[in-house]
Short mmCIF file of C-alpha atoms in Angstrom, two decimals:
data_model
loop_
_atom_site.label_atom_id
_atom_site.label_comp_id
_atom_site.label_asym_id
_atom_site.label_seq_id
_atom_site.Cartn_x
_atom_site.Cartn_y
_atom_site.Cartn_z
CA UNK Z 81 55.96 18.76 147.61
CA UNK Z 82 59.22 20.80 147.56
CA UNK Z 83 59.43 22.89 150.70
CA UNK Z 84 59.66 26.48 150.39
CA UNK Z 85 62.82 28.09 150.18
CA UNK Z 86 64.56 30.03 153.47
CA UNK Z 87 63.53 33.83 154.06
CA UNK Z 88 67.51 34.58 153.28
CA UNK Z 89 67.08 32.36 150.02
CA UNK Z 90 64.58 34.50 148.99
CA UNK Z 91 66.17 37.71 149.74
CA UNK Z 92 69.17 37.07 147.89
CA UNK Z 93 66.90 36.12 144.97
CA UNK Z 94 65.57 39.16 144.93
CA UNK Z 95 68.76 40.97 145.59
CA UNK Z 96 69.97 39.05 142.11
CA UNK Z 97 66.86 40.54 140.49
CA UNK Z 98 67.66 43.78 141.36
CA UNK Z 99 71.75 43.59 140.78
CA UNK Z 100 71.57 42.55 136.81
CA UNK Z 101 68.53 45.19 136.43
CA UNK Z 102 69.88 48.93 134.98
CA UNK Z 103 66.79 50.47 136.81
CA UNK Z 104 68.38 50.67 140.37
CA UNK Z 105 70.65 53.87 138.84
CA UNK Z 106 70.00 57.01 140.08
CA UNK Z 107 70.36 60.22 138.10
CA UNK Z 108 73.56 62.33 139.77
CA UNK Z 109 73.83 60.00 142.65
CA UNK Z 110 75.74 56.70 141.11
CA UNK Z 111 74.20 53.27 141.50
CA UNK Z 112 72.76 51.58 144.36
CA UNK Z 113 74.45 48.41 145.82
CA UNK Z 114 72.93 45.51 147.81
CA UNK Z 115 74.80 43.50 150.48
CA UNK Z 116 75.24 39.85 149.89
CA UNK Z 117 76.40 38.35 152.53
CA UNK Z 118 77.78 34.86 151.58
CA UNK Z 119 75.52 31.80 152.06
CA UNK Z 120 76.05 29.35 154.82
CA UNK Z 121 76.82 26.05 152.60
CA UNK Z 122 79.95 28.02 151.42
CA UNK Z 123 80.95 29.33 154.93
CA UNK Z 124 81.11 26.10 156.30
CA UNK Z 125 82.57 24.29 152.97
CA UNK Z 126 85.47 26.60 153.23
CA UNK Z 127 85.52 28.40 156.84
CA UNK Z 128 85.62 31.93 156.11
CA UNK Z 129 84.13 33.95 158.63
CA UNK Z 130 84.84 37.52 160.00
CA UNK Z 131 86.19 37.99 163.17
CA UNK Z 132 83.03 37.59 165.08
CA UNK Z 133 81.72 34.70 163.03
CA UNK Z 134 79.47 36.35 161.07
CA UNK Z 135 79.44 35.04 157.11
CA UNK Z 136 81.97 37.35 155.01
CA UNK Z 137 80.05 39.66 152.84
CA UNK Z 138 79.78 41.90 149.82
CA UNK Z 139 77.96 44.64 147.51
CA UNK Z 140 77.53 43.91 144.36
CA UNK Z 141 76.12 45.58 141.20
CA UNK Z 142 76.19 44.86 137.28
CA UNK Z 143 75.38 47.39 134.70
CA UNK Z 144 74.09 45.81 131.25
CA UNK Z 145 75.02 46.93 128.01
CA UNK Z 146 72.55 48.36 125.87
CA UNK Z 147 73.19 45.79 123.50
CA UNK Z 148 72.04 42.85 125.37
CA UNK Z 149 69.83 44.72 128.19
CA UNK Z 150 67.87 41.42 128.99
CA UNK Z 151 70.70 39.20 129.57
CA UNK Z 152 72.69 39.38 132.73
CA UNK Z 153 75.34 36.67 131.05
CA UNK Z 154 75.95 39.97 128.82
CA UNK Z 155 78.36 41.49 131.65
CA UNK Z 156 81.51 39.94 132.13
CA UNK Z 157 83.93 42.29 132.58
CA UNK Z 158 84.16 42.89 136.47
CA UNK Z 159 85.78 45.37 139.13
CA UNK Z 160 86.57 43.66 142.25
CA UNK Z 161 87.47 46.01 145.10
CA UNK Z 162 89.09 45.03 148.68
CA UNK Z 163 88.08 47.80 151.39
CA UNK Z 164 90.56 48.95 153.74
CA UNK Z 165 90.58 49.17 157.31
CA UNK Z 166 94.28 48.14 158.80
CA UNK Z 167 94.66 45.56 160.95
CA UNK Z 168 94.70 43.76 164.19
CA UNK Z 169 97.77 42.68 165.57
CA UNK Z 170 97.03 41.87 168.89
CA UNK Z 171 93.92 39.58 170.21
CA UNK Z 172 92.57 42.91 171.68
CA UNK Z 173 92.37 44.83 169.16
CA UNK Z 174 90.79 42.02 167.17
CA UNK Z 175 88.54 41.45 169.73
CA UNK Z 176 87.78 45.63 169.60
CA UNK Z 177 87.11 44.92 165.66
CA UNK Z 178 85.03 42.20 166.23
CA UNK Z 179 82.03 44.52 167.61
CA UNK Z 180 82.13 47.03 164.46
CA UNK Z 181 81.96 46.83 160.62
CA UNK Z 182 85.75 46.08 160.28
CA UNK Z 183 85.47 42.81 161.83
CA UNK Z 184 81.47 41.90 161.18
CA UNK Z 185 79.13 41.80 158.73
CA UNK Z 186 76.33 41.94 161.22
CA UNK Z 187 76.50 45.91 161.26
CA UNK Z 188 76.51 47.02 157.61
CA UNK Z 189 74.02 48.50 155.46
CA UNK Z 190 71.74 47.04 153.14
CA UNK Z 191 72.52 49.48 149.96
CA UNK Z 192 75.63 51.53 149.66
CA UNK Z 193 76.06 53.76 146.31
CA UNK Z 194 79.05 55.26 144.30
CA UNK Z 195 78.05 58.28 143.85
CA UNK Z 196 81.94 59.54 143.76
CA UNK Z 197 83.97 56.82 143.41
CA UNK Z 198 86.95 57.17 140.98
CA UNK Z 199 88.22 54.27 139.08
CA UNK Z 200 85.11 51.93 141.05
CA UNK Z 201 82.49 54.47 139.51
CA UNK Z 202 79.65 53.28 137.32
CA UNK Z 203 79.38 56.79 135.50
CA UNK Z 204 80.41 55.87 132.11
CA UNK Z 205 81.01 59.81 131.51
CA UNK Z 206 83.53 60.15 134.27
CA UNK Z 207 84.92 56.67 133.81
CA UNK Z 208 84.42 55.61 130.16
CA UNK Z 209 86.91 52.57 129.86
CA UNK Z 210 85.29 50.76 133.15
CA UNK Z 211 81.80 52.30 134.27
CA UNK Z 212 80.29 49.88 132.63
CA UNK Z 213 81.82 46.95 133.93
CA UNK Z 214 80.09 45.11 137.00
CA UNK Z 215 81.21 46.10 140.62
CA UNK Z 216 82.15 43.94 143.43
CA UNK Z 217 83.31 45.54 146.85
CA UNK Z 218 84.50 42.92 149.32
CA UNK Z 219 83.76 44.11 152.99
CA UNK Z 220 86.83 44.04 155.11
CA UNK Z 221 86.20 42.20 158.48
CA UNK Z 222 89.33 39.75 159.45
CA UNK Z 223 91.35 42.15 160.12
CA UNK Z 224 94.69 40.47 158.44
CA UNK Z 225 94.59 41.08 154.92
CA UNK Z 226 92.92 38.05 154.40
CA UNK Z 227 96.00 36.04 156.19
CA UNK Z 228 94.73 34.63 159.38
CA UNK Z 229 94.00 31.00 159.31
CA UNK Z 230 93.81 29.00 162.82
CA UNK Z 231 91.21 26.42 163.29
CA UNK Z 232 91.42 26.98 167.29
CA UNK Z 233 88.91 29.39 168.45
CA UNK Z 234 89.91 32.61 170.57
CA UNK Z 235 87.46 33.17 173.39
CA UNK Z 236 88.03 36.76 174.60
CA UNK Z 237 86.08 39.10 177.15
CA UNK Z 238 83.50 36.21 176.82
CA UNK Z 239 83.13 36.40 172.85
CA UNK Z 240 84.43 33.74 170.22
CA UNK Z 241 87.21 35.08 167.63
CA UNK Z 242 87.16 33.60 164.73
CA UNK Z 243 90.77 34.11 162.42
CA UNK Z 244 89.90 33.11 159.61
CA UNK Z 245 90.42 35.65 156.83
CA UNK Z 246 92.83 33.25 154.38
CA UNK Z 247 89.52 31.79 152.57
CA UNK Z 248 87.03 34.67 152.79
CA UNK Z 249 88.12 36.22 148.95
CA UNK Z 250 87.40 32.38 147.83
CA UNK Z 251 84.02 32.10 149.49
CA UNK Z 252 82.52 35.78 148.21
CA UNK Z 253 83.75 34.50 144.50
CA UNK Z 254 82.49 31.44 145.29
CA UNK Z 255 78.69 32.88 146.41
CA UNK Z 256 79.32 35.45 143.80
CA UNK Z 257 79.50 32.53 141.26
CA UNK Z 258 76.42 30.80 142.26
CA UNK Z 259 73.94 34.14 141.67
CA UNK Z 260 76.38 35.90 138.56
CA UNK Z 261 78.67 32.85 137.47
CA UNK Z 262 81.56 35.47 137.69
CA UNK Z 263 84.31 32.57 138.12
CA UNK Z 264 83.10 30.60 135.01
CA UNK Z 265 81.80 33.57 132.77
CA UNK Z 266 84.26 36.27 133.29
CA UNK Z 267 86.68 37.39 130.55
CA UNK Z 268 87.96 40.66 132.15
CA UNK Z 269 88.65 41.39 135.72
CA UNK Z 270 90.74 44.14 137.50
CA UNK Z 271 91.25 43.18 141.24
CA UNK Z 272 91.54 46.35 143.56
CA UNK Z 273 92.11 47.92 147.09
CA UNK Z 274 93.07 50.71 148.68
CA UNK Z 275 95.05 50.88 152.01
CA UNK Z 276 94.87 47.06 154.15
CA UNK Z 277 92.91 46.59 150.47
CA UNK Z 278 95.79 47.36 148.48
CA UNK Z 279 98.16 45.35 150.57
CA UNK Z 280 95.81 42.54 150.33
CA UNK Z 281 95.69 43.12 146.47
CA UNK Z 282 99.48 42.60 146.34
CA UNK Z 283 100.12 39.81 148.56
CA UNK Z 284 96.59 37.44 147.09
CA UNK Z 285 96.65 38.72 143.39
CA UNK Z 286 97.98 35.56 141.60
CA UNK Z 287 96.36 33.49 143.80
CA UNK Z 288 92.84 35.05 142.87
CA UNK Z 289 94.24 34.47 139.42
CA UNK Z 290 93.90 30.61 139.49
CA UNK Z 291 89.88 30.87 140.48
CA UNK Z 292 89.30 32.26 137.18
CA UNK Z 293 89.29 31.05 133.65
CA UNK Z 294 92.80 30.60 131.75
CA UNK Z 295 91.42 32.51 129.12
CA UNK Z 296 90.25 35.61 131.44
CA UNK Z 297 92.39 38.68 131.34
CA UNK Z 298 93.07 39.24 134.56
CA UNK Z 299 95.02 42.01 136.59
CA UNK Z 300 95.44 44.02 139.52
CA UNK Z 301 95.30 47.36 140.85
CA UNK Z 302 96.54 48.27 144.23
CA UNK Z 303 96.07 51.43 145.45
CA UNK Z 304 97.97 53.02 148.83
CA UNK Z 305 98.48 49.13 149.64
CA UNK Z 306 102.72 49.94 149.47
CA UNK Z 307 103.50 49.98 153.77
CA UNK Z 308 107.40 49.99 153.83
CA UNK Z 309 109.55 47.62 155.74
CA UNK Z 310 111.18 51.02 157.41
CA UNK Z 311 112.29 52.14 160.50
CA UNK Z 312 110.32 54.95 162.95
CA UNK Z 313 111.67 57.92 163.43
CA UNK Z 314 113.32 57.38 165.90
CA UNK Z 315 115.79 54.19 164.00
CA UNK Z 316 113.07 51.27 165.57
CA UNK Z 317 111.60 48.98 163.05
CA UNK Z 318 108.11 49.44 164.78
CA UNK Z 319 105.48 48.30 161.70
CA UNK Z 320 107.94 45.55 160.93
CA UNK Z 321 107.40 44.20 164.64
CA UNK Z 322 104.27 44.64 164.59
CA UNK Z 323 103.70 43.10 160.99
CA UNK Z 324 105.93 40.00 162.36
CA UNK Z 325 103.78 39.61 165.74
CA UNK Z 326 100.34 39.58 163.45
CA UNK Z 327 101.61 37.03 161.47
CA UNK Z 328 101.95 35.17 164.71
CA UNK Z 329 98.90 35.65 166.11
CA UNK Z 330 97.00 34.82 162.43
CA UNK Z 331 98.83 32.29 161.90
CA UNK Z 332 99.51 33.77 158.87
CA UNK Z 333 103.07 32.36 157.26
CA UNK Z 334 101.39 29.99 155.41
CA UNK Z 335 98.88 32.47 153.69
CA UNK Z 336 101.79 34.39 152.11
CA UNK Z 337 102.29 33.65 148.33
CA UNK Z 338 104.25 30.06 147.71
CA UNK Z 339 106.66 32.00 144.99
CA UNK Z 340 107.32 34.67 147.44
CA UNK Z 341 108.20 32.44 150.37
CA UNK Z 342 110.46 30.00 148.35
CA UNK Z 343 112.47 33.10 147.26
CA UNK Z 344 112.88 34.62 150.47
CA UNK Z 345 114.44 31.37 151.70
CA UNK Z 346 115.87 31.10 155.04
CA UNK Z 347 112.23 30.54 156.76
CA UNK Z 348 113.66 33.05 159.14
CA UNK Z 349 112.91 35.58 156.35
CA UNK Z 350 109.54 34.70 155.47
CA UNK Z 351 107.55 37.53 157.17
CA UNK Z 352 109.16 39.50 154.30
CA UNK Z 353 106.24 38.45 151.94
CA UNK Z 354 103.92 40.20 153.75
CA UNK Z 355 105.06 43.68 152.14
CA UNK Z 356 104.43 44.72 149.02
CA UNK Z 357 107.70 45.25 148.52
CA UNK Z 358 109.12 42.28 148.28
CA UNK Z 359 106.91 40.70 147.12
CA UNK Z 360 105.93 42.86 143.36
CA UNK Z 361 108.77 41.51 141.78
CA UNK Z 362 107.04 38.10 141.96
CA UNK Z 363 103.95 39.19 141.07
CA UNK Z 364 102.64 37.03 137.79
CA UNK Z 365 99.75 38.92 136.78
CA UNK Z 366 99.41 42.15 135.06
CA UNK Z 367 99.98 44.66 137.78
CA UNK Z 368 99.22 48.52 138.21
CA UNK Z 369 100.89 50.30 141.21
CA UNK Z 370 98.87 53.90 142.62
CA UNK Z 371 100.40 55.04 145.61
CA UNK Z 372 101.87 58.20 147.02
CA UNK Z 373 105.65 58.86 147.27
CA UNK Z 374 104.34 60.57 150.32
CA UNK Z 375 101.39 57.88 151.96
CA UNK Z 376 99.75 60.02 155.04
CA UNK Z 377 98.75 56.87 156.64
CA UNK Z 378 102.56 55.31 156.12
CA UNK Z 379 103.71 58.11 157.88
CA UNK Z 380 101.69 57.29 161.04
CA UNK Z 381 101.94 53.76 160.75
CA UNK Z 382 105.22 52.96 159.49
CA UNK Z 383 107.57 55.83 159.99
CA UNK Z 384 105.47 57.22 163.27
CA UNK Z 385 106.11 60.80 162.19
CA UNK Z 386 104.54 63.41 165.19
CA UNK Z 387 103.40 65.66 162.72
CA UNK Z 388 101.87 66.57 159.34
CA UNK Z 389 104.10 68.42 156.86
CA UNK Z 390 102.26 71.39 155.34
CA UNK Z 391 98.80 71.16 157.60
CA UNK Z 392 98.36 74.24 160.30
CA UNK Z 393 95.26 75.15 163.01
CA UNK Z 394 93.29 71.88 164.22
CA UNK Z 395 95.93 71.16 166.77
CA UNK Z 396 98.14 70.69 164.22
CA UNK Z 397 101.98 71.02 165.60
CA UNK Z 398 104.63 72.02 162.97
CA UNK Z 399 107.21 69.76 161.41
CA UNK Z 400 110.60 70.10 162.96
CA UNK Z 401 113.46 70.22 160.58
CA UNK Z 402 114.44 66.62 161.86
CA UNK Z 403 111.03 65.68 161.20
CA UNK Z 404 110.90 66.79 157.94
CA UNK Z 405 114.27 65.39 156.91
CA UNK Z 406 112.87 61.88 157.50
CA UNK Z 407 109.80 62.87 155.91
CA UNK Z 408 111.79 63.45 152.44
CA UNK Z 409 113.98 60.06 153.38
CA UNK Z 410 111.14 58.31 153.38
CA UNK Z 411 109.94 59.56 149.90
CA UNK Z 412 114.03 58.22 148.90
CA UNK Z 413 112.81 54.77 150.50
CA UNK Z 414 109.74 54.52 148.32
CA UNK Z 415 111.64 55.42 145.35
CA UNK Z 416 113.86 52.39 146.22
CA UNK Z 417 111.14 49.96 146.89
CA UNK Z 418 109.66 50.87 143.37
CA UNK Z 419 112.94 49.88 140.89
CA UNK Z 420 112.08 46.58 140.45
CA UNK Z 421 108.64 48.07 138.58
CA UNK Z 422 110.20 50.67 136.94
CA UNK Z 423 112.43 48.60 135.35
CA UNK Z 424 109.78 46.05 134.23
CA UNK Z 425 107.72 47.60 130.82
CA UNK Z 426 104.88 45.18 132.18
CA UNK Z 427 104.49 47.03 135.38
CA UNK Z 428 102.56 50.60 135.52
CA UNK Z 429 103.31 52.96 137.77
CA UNK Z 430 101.74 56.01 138.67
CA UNK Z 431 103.63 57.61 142.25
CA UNK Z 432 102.58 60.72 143.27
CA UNK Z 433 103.98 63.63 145.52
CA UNK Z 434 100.43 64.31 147.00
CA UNK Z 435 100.62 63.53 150.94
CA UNK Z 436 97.31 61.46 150.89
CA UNK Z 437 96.49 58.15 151.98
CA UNK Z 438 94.11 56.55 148.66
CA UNK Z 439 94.23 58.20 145.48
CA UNK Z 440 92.00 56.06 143.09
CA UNK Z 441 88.31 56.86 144.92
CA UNK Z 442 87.27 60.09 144.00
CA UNK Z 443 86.65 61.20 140.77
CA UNK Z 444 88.83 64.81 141.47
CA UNK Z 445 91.70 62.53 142.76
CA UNK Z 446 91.11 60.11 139.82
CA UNK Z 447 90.79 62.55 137.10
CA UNK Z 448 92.68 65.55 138.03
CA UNK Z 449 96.07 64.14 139.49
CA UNK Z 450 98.53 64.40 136.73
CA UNK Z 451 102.58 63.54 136.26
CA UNK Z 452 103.95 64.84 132.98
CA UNK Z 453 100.26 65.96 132.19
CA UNK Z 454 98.91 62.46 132.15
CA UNK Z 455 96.06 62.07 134.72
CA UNK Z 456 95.19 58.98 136.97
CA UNK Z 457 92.86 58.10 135.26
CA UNK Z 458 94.48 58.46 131.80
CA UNK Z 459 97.82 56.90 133.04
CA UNK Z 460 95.47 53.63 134.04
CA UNK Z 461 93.58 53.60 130.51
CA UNK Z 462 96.72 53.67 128.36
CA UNK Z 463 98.50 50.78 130.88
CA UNK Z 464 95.09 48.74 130.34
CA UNK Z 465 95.74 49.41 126.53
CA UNK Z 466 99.17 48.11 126.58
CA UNK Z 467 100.90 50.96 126.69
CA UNK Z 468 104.40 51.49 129.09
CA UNK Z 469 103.10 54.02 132.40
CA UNK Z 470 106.24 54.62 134.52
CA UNK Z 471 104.97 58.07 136.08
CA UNK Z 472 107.00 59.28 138.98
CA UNK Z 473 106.36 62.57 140.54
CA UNK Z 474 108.31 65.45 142.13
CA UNK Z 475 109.28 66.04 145.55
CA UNK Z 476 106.35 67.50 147.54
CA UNK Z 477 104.98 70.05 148.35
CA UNK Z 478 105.99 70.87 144.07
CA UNK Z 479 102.78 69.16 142.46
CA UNK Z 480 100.16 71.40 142.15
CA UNK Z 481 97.70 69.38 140.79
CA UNK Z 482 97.27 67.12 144.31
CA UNK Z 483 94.05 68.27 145.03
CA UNK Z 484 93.32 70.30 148.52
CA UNK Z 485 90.26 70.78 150.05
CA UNK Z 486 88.15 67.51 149.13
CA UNK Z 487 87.97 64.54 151.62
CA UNK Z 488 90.31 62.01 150.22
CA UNK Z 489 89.73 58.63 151.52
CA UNK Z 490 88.42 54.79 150.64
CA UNK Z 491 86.37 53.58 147.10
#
């Protein structure tokens, strides 16, 4: 007699059920996701875990085609989207990340939906060339951009912290093969991310490449993912420190691209790979850049600002004129870091003047932003077409179609 399968067996049995069924849309609200989170066998085989321990884990939903609405091998054209979150570069502040959602999987919800989610939406009205494809969202909890790797464990204010983000995008493909076969079945996939997401999507792209099929057209779409290596404010190279002491305390040298680190030869120059830009002109696959000439989160993180150009009341202070001067000399940096792509036909790019942080997640962001008259959205269907996309926007505040008053913000 066979014995019966575990509880959590079951559950994700059911969870399949529901994932390749079209009947858990909801009218006006977007589609309802289940968590996965990824079984044990794999966790062990390859040692991903979040920064607690817990098993890495992801929502997933496929919508069929009305051709073949029985058949859940119909779908193989897939979305795969790394969350944001930043990152950890001290053991503290992994430690802090290991008690919430950004560094376990123990606290998230069940079901998530889309209801407003941009390029990751399933409304085939508002998203024609990919609502129809299936979603995966990979839940951001190691707190490197999937870079840490040390076997040691951390013991810290009397909790275990695991670093072990470098195999967790293997081990949800690999769980999301055994219930979809997305690996072995797959024939169109567009990797995402927005913020720690995007930089992820830069810096593992080709490398998520080689799990698929040779024949699977496969690309990548980073969105707000392009931190610069730039100095503060105040002529300190502040996120570069901090970039090189993470790398440190992830161990996470060896995690950077092969290509990149061969080319950016002495070792000494290494940490390099871990921005985006040094790293796109290396890039292999197909590759899409969305990002803001003007990233609000860059300008905290990176360039340490004081102050938010064009916001007033909420305790806002004004911009000084030195403030603002290195405000627009960041904008000349980004416009540097970006030649390589725009002089590469292969390469889309759509930079905006908007001062945002993510730009791909809401459908009035992803429809409505437009260089030259070309939307987001449009700009992103002609590039997946095979069409040229080399949009670069004005100086801001001059683009009147950023869009005010909505809350910008993560797929």
């Amino acid at each position: 007699m066979q014995p019966l399968p575990r509880l959590s067996t079951l559950y994700d049995a059911l969870l399949v059920a529901m994932v390749v069924m079209t009947t858990i849309t909801v009218p006006d609200t977007g589609a309802f996701l289940p968590l996965f989170r990824v079984q044990e066998s794999i966790v062990e085989s390859t040692g991903a875990r979040c920064l607690d321990g817990s098993p890495p884990a992801y929502y997933m939903y496929v919508q069929l085609p009305a051709a073949k609405p029985s058949d859940p091998e119909a779908v193989r054209s897939w979305r795969i989207h790394l969350r944001g979150g930043g990152w950890c570069f001290t053991a503290e502040q992994c430690w802090q990340r290991s008690q919430t959602t950004l560094g376990s999987s123990r606290f998230l919800p069940q079901l998530i939906t889309d209801a407003h989610n941009g390029f990751m939406s399933t409304n085939t009205t508002t998203n024609p060339l990919f609502g129809d494809w299936g979603v995966i969202y990979v839940e951001y909890c190691d707190g490197s951009s999937y870079l840490s790797d040390v076997s040691e464990l951390v013991r810290l204010f009397g909790d275990l912290i695991y670093f072990r983000g470098r195999h967790i995008l293997k081990a949800v493909l690999l769980d999301a093969e055994a219930k979809v076969q997305i690996l072995s079945k797959a024939n169109r996939v567009i990797l995402s991310g927005t913020s720690a997401g995007g930089l992820a999507t830069y810096l593992h792209c080709d490398a998520v490449r080689r799990l698929f099929g040779p024949d699977c057209d496969f690309r990548c779409l980073p969105d707000a993912g392009l931190f610069l290596d730039h100095d503060n404010i105040t002529g300190q190279p502040h996120y570069r420190t901090e970039v090189q002491a993470g790398l440190k305390l992830w161990n996470g040298t060896d995690s950077l691209g092969i290509t990149c680190r061969q080319a950016l030869k002495p070792i000494s120059e290494e940490w390099k790979c871990a921005f985006a830009q040094y790293m796109v002109p290396l890039i292999a696959s197909p590759l899409f850049i969305l990002n803001s000439l003007y990233d609000e989160a860059s300008m905290v993180i990176v360039l340490q600002l004081g102050c938010r150009p064009g916001v007033t009341g909420l305790g806002a202070a004004p911009c000084t004129p030195a403030q603002l001067a290195a405000f627009q000399a960041y904008h000349t940096a980004m416009l540097g870091a970006l030649k390589p792509a725009l002089s590469d036909t292969a390469v889309g790019v759509f930079a905006t003047a908007c001062y945002q942080h993510e730009e791909s997640c809401q459908d009035a962001d992803w429809s409505s932003i437009t260089i030259d008259s070309m939307s987001m959205r449009d700009a992103v269907y002609h590039w997946y077409k095979g069409g040229t996309v080399h949009q670069v926007d004005t100086t801001w505040p001059n683009d009147p179609s950023c869009v005010a008053n909505i809350t910008h913000g993560p797929c």
